Amino acid sequence: MGYHTIDPDELDPTPERPCDQRSITDAAGLDNFALNVYTARPGESIPLAYHVHEEQEEAFYVLSGDLHVETPEGEFVVGAGEAFVAEPRSPHFASVPEDADEPVRAVAVGAPNVDDVSPYEADE
């Protein structure tokens, strides 16, 4: 059996990200799903680019602030206590507008834990 107690604030941020990302996946050695905690300040994004996953389901649960998620169908504003879910092959880009009053803190889960991300061009 294996158990882990992890404080994301004690983890080192993932390097070269557009916001503060703390990988619980890496700290716990998870294989089946990805689990990350993000803090994004005004003007920052969570992903590196507007993207799409072929197989992975992805969900963001917002702990504080308002997360803005751009999709081909329009923008979703996800507030504290709400979740945004992107099914496979559903392009999205999560960010915090420059004029936001506060940062966003969110938990993201992706399953299966595969590296199947591709950039998405709006004219596709």
N, CA, C and O atoms as a DFTB+ gen file, in Angstrom:
496 C
 N C O
     1  1       0.848      -1.175       0.000
     2  2       0.000       0.000       0.000
     3  2       0.891       1.235       0.000
     4  3       2.029       1.202       0.468
     5  1       0.349       2.318      -0.533
     6  2       1.102       3.554      -0.548
     7  2       0.193       4.744      -0.306
     8  3      -0.879       4.863      -0.899
     9  1       0.636       5.605       0.563
    10  2      -0.126       6.804       0.897
    11  2       0.816       7.998       0.854
    12  3       2.017       7.864       1.091
    13  1       0.263       9.159       0.552
    14  2       1.064      10.374       0.475
    15  2       0.283      11.532       1.093
    16  3      -0.922      11.662       0.876
    17  1       0.961      12.353       1.849
    18  2       0.417      13.628       2.294
    19  2       1.338      14.686       1.706
    20  3       2.534      14.719       1.997
    21  1       0.765      15.550       0.874
    22  2       1.574      16.509       0.127
    23  2       0.994      17.909       0.284
    24  3      -0.197      18.124       0.062
    25  1       1.832      18.845       0.664
    26  2       1.447      20.255       0.706
    27  2       1.983      20.890      -0.577
    28  3       3.194      21.072      -0.705
    29  1       1.107      21.233      -1.532
    30  2       1.583      21.808      -2.794
    31  2       2.464      23.030      -2.615
    32  3       3.358      23.271      -3.426
    33  1       2.224      23.808      -1.561
    34  2       3.028      25.014      -1.338
    35  2       4.480      24.693      -0.976
    36  3       5.350      25.559      -1.069
    37  1       4.740      23.454      -0.566
    38  2       6.105      23.051      -0.237
    39  2       6.837      22.456      -1.445
    40  3       8.035      22.187      -1.366
    41  1       6.138      22.251      -2.548
    42  2       6.760      21.709      -3.759
    43  2       7.409      22.839      -4.554
    44  3       6.965      23.986      -4.501
    45  1       8.459      22.503      -5.285
    46  2       9.063      23.478      -6.189
    47  2       8.136      23.701      -7.378
    48  3       7.529      22.749      -7.869
    49  1       8.017      24.943      -7.850
    50  2       7.210      25.195      -9.046
    51  2       7.817      24.486     -10.259
    52  3       9.035      24.344     -10.365
    53  1       6.965      24.056     -11.150
    54  2       7.422      23.462     -12.401
    55  2       8.095      24.560     -13.217
    56  3       7.501      25.618     -13.428
    57  1       9.328      24.329     -13.681
    58  2      10.022      25.384     -14.429
    59  2       9.392      25.657     -15.794
    60  3       8.734      24.802     -16.387
    61  1       9.619      26.875     -16.263
    62  2       9.222      27.298     -17.610
    63  2       7.722      27.189     -17.869
    64  3       7.304      26.767     -18.947
    65  1       6.917      27.569     -16.886
    66  2       5.468      27.621     -17.033
    67  2       5.027      29.083     -17.002
    68  3       5.719      29.914     -16.414
    69  1       3.895      29.418     -17.620
    70  2       3.432      30.807     -17.621
    71  2       2.809      31.251     -16.300
    72  3       2.455      32.421     -16.149
    73  1       2.670      30.334     -15.342
    74  2       2.160      30.662     -14.016
    75  2       2.817      29.703     -13.025
    76  3       3.675      28.909     -13.410
    77  1       2.429      29.770     -11.773
    78  2       2.979      28.888     -10.752
    79  2       2.217      27.557     -10.810
    80  3       1.020      27.508     -10.527
    81  1       2.915      26.493     -11.176
    82  2       2.334      25.154     -11.229
    83  2       3.084      24.273     -10.239
    84  3       4.315      24.238     -10.244
    85  1       2.348      23.562      -9.393
    86  2       2.930      22.605      -8.447
    87  2       2.377      21.233      -8.806
    88  3       1.166      21.016      -8.756
    89  1       3.264      20.303      -9.168
    90  2       2.850      18.986      -9.640
    91  2       2.776      17.967      -8.515
    92  3       3.797      17.484      -8.026
    93  1       1.566      17.651      -8.119
    94  2       1.358      16.572      -7.156
    95  2       1.621      15.234      -7.848
    96  3       2.049      14.271      -7.213
    97  1       1.359      15.184      -9.153
    98  2       1.639      13.986      -9.944
    99  2       3.080      13.544      -9.757
   100  3       3.344      12.383      -9.445
   101  1       4.009      14.469      -9.946
   102  2       5.428      14.148      -9.829
   103  2       5.808      13.800      -8.383
   104  3       6.541      12.841      -8.144
   105  1       5.306      14.581      -7.429
   106  2       5.655      14.367      -6.026
   107  2       5.191      13.001      -5.521
   108  3       5.870      12.372      -4.710
   109  1       4.041      12.547      -5.999
   110  2       3.489      11.268      -5.536
   111  2       3.820      10.112      -6.468
   112  3       3.547       8.956      -6.146
   113  1       4.411      10.417      -7.629
   114  2       4.716       9.362      -8.592
   115  2       3.471       8.731      -9.183
   116  3       3.418       7.518      -9.384
   117  1       2.465       9.555      -9.463
   118  2       1.203       9.033     -10.013
   119  2       1.374       8.598     -11.468
   120  3       2.105       9.229     -12.231
   121  1       0.701       7.526     -11.840
   122  2       0.767       7.011     -13.202
   123  2      -0.522       7.197     -13.993
   124  3      -0.477       7.382     -15.209
   125  1      -1.671       7.150     -13.318
   126  2      -2.946       7.075     -14.029
   127  2      -3.643       8.401     -14.277
   128  3      -4.499       8.501     -15.156
   129  1      -3.282       9.419     -13.508
   130  2      -3.866      10.736     -13.743
   131  2      -2.880      11.818     -13.336
   132  3      -1.994      11.599     -12.509
   133  1      -3.051      12.986     -13.933
   134  2      -2.216      14.143     -13.610
   135  2      -2.972      15.018     -12.617
   136  3      -4.176      15.227     -12.764
   137  1      -2.275      15.527     -11.614
   138  2      -2.878      16.377     -10.596
   139  2      -1.928      17.536     -10.316
   140  3      -0.790      17.333      -9.892
   141  1      -2.409      18.755     -10.558
   142  2      -1.594      19.955     -10.397
   143  2      -2.376      21.040      -9.675
   144  3      -3.601      21.117      -9.777
   145  1      -1.649      21.877      -8.945
   146  2      -2.235      23.067      -8.333
   147  2      -1.597      24.267      -9.018
   148  3      -0.376      24.347      -9.147
   149  1      -2.440      25.200      -9.455
   150  2      -1.978      26.382     -10.179
   151  2      -2.341      27.647      -9.421
   152  3      -3.414      27.742      -8.825
   153  1      -1.438      28.616      -9.450
   154  2      -1.746      29.983      -9.047
   155  2      -1.348      30.859     -10.223
   156  3      -0.176      30.932     -10.593
   157  1      -2.342      31.523     -10.805
   158  2      -2.112      32.387     -11.968
   159  2      -2.510      33.813     -11.599
   160  3      -3.635      34.069     -11.169
   161  1      -1.576      34.723     -11.773
   162  2      -1.823      36.135     -11.477
   163  2      -2.456      36.808     -12.694
   164  3      -2.431      36.251     -13.791
   165  1      -3.026      38.008     -12.508
   166  2      -3.575      38.727     -13.657
   167  2      -2.556      38.816     -14.789
   168  3      -1.400      39.187     -14.580
   169  1      -3.007      38.471     -15.983
   170  2      -2.153      38.487     -17.167
   171  2      -1.459      37.167     -17.444
   172  3      -0.792      37.035     -18.471
   173  1      -1.594      36.182     -16.557
   174  2      -0.945      34.889     -16.749
   175  2      -1.942      33.837     -17.243
   176  3      -3.150      33.953     -17.040
   177  1      -1.399      32.811     -17.894
   178  2      -2.220      31.685     -18.341
   179  2      -1.771      30.433     -17.612
   180  3      -0.683      30.390     -17.038
   181  1      -2.612      29.425     -17.641
   182  2      -2.260      28.143     -17.033
   183  2      -1.524      27.263     -18.044
   184  3      -0.435      26.777     -17.736
   185  1      -2.080      27.041     -19.241
   186  2      -1.329      26.220     -20.204
   187  2      -0.299      27.070     -20.948
   188  3      -0.319      28.299     -20.892
   189  1       0.588      26.383     -21.637
   190  2       1.585      27.074     -22.450
   191  2       0.956      27.701     -23.693
   192  3       1.463      28.697     -24.210
   193  1      -0.152      27.120     -24.177
   194  2      -0.797      27.614     -25.403
   195  2      -2.244      27.122     -25.460
   196  3      -2.643      26.223     -24.720
   197  1      -3.008      27.730     -26.347
   198  2      -4.346      27.225     -26.685
   199  2      -4.104      25.814     -27.201
   200  3      -3.310      25.624     -28.122
   201  1      -4.776      24.822     -26.624
   202  2      -4.421      23.447     -26.943
   203  2      -5.618      22.505     -26.938
   204  3      -6.733      22.876     -26.571
   205  1      -5.346      21.279     -27.358
   206  2      -6.350      20.230     -27.385
   207  2      -5.679      18.916     -27.002
   208  3      -4.511      18.691     -27.318
   209  1      -6.419      18.057     -26.324
   210  2      -5.952      16.716     -25.975
   211  2      -6.744      15.708     -26.803
   212  3      -7.962      15.825     -26.933
   213  1      -6.064      14.742     -27.349
   214  2      -6.747      13.705     -28.138
   215  2      -7.462      12.700     -27.254
   216  3      -8.556      12.246     -27.590
   217  1      -6.854      12.347     -26.125
   218  2      -7.386      11.287     -25.272
   219  2      -7.723      11.763     -23.865
   220  3      -8.665      11.265     -23.247
   221  1      -6.965      12.717     -23.361
   222  2      -7.093      13.110     -21.960
   223  2      -8.337      13.949     -21.689
   224  3      -8.661      14.867     -22.442
   225  1      -9.024      13.616     -20.606
   226  2     -10.073      14.453     -20.050
   227  2      -9.396      15.380     -19.049
   228  3      -8.511      14.952     -18.309
   229  1      -9.804      16.649     -19.019
   230  2      -9.151      17.613     -18.132
   231  2     -10.213      18.409     -17.388
   232  3     -11.204      18.844     -17.973
   233  1      -9.992      18.597     -16.081
   234  2     -10.928      19.365     -15.269
   235  2     -10.149      20.348     -14.399
   236  3      -9.090      20.025     -13.861
   237  1     -10.700      21.553     -14.275
   238  2     -10.149      22.585     -13.403
   239  2     -11.191      22.891     -12.332
   240  3     -12.336      23.211     -12.651
   241  1     -10.800      22.796     -11.077
   242  2     -11.662      23.200      -9.973
   243  2     -11.056      24.470      -9.398
   244  3      -9.912      24.467      -8.944
   245  1     -11.822      25.557      -9.418
   246  2     -11.320      26.862      -8.998
   247  2     -11.525      27.031      -7.497
   248  3     -12.642      26.941      -6.988
   249  1     -10.417      27.278      -6.804
   250  2     -10.450      27.504      -5.360
   251  2     -10.706      28.966      -5.028
   252  3     -11.422      29.273      -4.074
   253  1     -10.119      29.877      -5.818
   254  2     -10.322      31.314      -5.613
   255  2     -10.103      32.053      -6.926
   256  3      -9.365      31.596      -7.798
   257  1     -10.759      33.201      -7.049
   258  2     -10.649      34.005      -8.261
   259  2     -11.598      33.527      -9.345
   260  3     -12.433      32.650      -9.124
   261  1     -11.451      34.125     -10.527
   262  2     -12.265      33.780     -11.695
   263  2     -11.344      33.348     -12.819
   264  3     -10.548      34.145     -13.314
   265  1     -11.445      32.089     -13.226
   266  2     -10.663      31.541     -14.322
   267  2     -11.441      31.741     -15.618
   268  3     -12.616      31.383     -15.707
   269  1     -10.785      32.310     -16.613
   270  2     -11.403      32.523     -17.921
   271  2     -10.880      31.444     -18.861
   272  3      -9.670      31.266     -19.004
   273  1     -11.801      30.725     -19.500
   274  2     -11.405      29.640     -20.395
   275  2     -11.965      29.916     -21.781
   276  3     -13.178      29.933     -21.990
   277  1     -11.052      30.132     -22.722
   278  2     -11.430      30.385     -24.110
   279  2     -11.616      29.038     -24.809
   280  3     -10.799      28.129     -24.662
   281  1     -12.709      28.930     -25.573
   282  2     -12.988      27.740     -26.375
   283  2     -13.517      28.202     -27.726
   284  3     -13.873      29.372     -27.865
   285  1     -13.580      27.328     -28.723
   286  2     -14.183      27.716     -30.005
   287  2     -15.653      28.122     -29.868
   288  3     -16.183      28.826     -30.727
   289  1     -16.308      27.683     -28.795
   290  2     -17.721      28.004     -28.572
   291  2     -17.916      29.292     -27.786
   292  3     -19.054      29.712     -27.573
   293  1     -16.836      29.926     -27.350
   294  2     -16.923      31.147     -26.559
   295  2     -16.134      31.021     -25.283
   296  3     -15.487      30.004     -25.035
   297  1     -16.192      32.077     -24.459
   298  2     -15.429      32.112     -23.217
   299  2     -16.308      31.704     -22.041
   300  3     -17.458      32.125     -21.923
   301  1     -15.737      30.878     -21.180
   302  2     -16.390      30.491     -19.933
   303  2     -15.672      31.221     -18.802
   304  3     -14.445      31.313     -18.798
   305  1     -16.434      31.737     -17.847
   306  2     -15.857      32.328     -16.647
   307  2     -16.217      31.384     -15.505
   308  3     -17.392      31.173     -15.202
   309  1     -15.197      30.827     -14.885
   310  2     -15.377      29.798     -13.862
   311  2     -14.959      30.388     -12.523
   312  3     -13.789      30.709     -12.313
   313  1     -15.918      30.526     -11.626
   314  2     -15.661      31.146     -10.335
   315  2     -15.288      30.152      -9.256
   316  3     -15.335      28.939      -9.462
   317  1     -14.918      30.681      -8.104
   318  2     -14.548      29.852      -6.959
   319  2     -15.683      28.889      -6.618
   320  3     -16.850      29.277      -6.557
   321  1     -15.321      27.639      -6.398
   322  2     -16.318      26.614      -6.085
   323  2     -16.928      25.973      -7.309
   324  3     -17.816      25.129      -7.185
   325  1     -16.466      26.358      -8.504
   326  2     -16.985      25.787      -9.754
   327  2     -15.892      25.011     -10.471
   328  3     -14.701      25.203     -10.224
   329  1     -16.327      24.130     -11.364
   330  2     -15.385      23.333     -12.153
   331  2     -15.643      23.535     -13.629
   332  3     -16.782      23.725     -14.057
   333  1     -14.571      23.493     -14.403
   334  2     -14.641      23.501     -15.866
   335  2     -14.061      22.176     -16.329
   336  3     -12.976      21.782     -15.902
   337  1     -14.792      21.485     -17.209
   338  2     -14.352      20.187     -17.708
   339  2     -14.239      20.250     -19.227
   340  3     -15.153      20.701     -19.917
   341  1     -13.092      19.785     -19.735
   342  2     -12.873      19.697     -21.181
   343  2     -12.745      18.223     -21.548
   344  3     -11.850      17.523     -21.075
   345  1     -13.643      17.778     -22.387
   346  2     -13.586      16.405     -22.877
   347  2     -12.474      16.289     -23.916
   348  3     -12.009      17.308     -24.427
   349  1     -12.036      15.068     -24.243
   350  2     -11.031      14.915     -25.302
   351  2     -11.481      15.604     -26.588
   352  3     -12.673      15.658     -26.892
   353  1     -10.518      16.126     -27.334
   354  2     -10.742      16.811     -28.610
   355  2     -11.566      18.095     -28.451
   356  3     -12.246      18.520     -29.384
   357  1     -11.499      18.708     -27.259
   358  2     -12.207      19.960     -26.974
   359  2     -11.167      21.041     -26.666
   360  3     -10.674      21.112     -25.540
   361  1     -10.824      21.885     -27.649
   362  2      -9.779      22.895     -27.468
   363  2     -10.131      23.895     -26.367
   364  3     -11.295      24.248     -26.180
   365  1      -9.091      24.349     -25.636
   366  2      -9.316      25.314     -24.568
   367  2      -8.014      26.019     -24.192
   368  3      -6.913      25.536     -24.457
   369  1      -8.188      27.186     -23.560
   370  2      -7.054      27.998     -23.090
   371  2      -7.510      28.737     -21.837
   372  3      -8.389      29.596     -21.907
   373  1      -6.918      28.408     -20.695
   374  2      -7.308      28.987     -19.410
   375  2      -6.349      30.099     -19.015
   376  3      -5.131      29.940     -19.090
   377  1      -6.917      31.238     -18.590
   378  2      -6.077      32.372     -18.224
   379  2      -6.793      33.289     -17.246
   380  3      -7.970      33.112     -16.931
   381  1      -6.036      34.278     -16.776
   382  2      -6.566      35.321     -15.906
   383  2      -6.357      36.644     -16.634
   384  3      -5.221      36.997     -16.950
   385  1      -7.436      37.382     -16.906
   386  2      -7.285      38.647     -17.636
   387  2      -6.371      39.635     -16.909
   388  3      -6.272      39.627     -15.682
   389  1      -5.714      40.477     -17.691
   390  2      -4.816      41.510     -17.148
   391  2      -5.507      42.383     -16.106
   392  3      -4.885      42.797     -15.128
   393  1      -6.802      42.666     -16.314
   394  2      -7.518      43.584     -15.427
   395  2      -8.228      42.883     -14.264
   396  3      -9.054      43.497     -13.589
   397  1      -7.915      41.606     -14.024
   398  2      -8.545      40.874     -12.915
   399  2      -8.129      41.485     -11.578
   400  3      -7.028      42.016     -11.440
   401  1      -9.022      41.400     -10.605
   402  2      -8.764      41.960      -9.279
   403  2      -7.883      41.071      -8.406
   404  3      -7.286      41.543      -7.438
   405  1      -7.801      39.779      -8.748
   406  2      -7.055      38.857      -7.906
   407  2      -6.526      37.686      -8.721
   408  3      -7.005      37.428      -9.826
   409  1      -5.546      36.982      -8.182
   410  2      -5.060      35.771      -8.858
   411  2      -6.104      34.655      -8.792
   412  3      -7.086      34.740      -8.055
   413  1      -5.869      33.632      -9.565
   414  2      -6.695      32.432      -9.532
   415  2      -5.873      31.300      -8.943
   416  3      -4.706      31.116      -9.288
   417  1      -6.490      30.554      -8.060
   418  2      -5.884      29.312      -7.553
   419  2      -6.831      28.198      -7.968
   420  3      -8.027      28.245      -7.681
   421  1      -6.285      27.198      -8.644
   422  2      -7.112      26.124      -9.174
   423  2      -6.381      24.793      -9.090
   424  3      -5.152      24.730      -9.120
   425  1      -7.161      23.747      -8.986
   426  2      -6.656      22.380      -9.031
   427  2      -7.060      21.804     -10.380
   428  3      -8.212      21.927     -10.797
   429  1      -6.102      21.175     -11.059
   430  2      -6.383      20.561     -12.355
   431  2      -6.100      19.068     -12.295
   432  3      -5.098      18.622     -11.738
   433  1      -7.019      18.312     -12.888
   434  2      -6.878      16.865     -12.968
   435  2      -7.016      16.470     -14.428
   436  3      -7.914      16.941     -15.125
   437  1      -6.125      15.605     -14.886
   438  2      -6.197      15.091     -16.251
   439  2      -6.020      13.588     -16.247
   440  3      -5.134      13.057     -15.576
   441  1      -6.878      12.896     -17.009
   442  2      -6.769      11.435     -17.077
   443  2      -7.182      10.957     -18.468
   444  3      -8.120      11.502     -19.051
   445  1      -6.507       9.965     -18.996
   446  2      -5.336       9.318     -18.413
   447  2      -4.143      10.262     -18.427
   448  3      -4.159      11.291     -19.103
   449  1      -3.114       9.904     -17.680
   450  2      -1.915      10.720     -17.572
   451  2      -1.021      10.460     -18.790
   452  3      -0.036       9.726     -18.712
   453  1      -1.387      11.074     -19.907
   454  2      -0.640      10.911     -21.155
   455  2      -0.237      12.282     -21.681
   456  3      -0.910      13.278     -21.416
   457  1       0.852      12.329     -22.419
   458  2       1.304      13.574     -23.037
   459  2       0.744      13.637     -24.451
   460  3       1.450      13.378     -25.425
   461  1      -0.542      13.986     -24.550
   462  2      -1.210      14.001     -25.851
   463  2      -1.662      15.400     -26.256
   464  3      -2.596      15.551     -27.043
   465  1      -1.000      16.418     -25.718
   466  2      -1.392      17.796     -25.987
   467  2      -0.847      18.246     -27.340
   468  3       0.294      17.962     -27.704
   469  1      -1.704      18.960     -28.073
   470  2      -1.326      19.549     -29.355
   471  2      -1.788      20.991     -29.386
   472  3      -2.850      21.306     -28.848
   473  1      -1.012      21.879     -30.006
   474  2      -1.480      23.264     -30.168
   475  2      -2.770      23.289     -30.988
   476  3      -2.976      22.449     -31.864
   477  1      -3.619      24.246     -30.699
   478  2      -4.867      24.397     -31.442
   479  2      -4.862      25.738     -32.136
   480  3      -4.601      26.771     -31.518
   481  1      -5.148      25.717     -33.416
   482  2      -5.303      26.940     -34.209
   483  2      -6.787      27.175     -34.415
   484  3      -7.503      26.267     -34.838
   485  1      -7.256      28.369     -34.125
   486  2      -8.690      28.679     -34.161
   487  2      -9.337      28.400     -35.516
   488  3     -10.549      28.196     -35.575
   489  1      -8.582      28.386     -36.585
   490  2      -9.175      28.158     -37.909
   491  2      -9.219      26.691     -38.303
   492  3      -9.562      26.368     -39.440
   493  1      -8.876      25.790     -37.374
   494  2      -8.903      24.345     -37.672
   495  2     -10.321      23.856     -37.745
   496  3     -10.553      22.671     -37.985
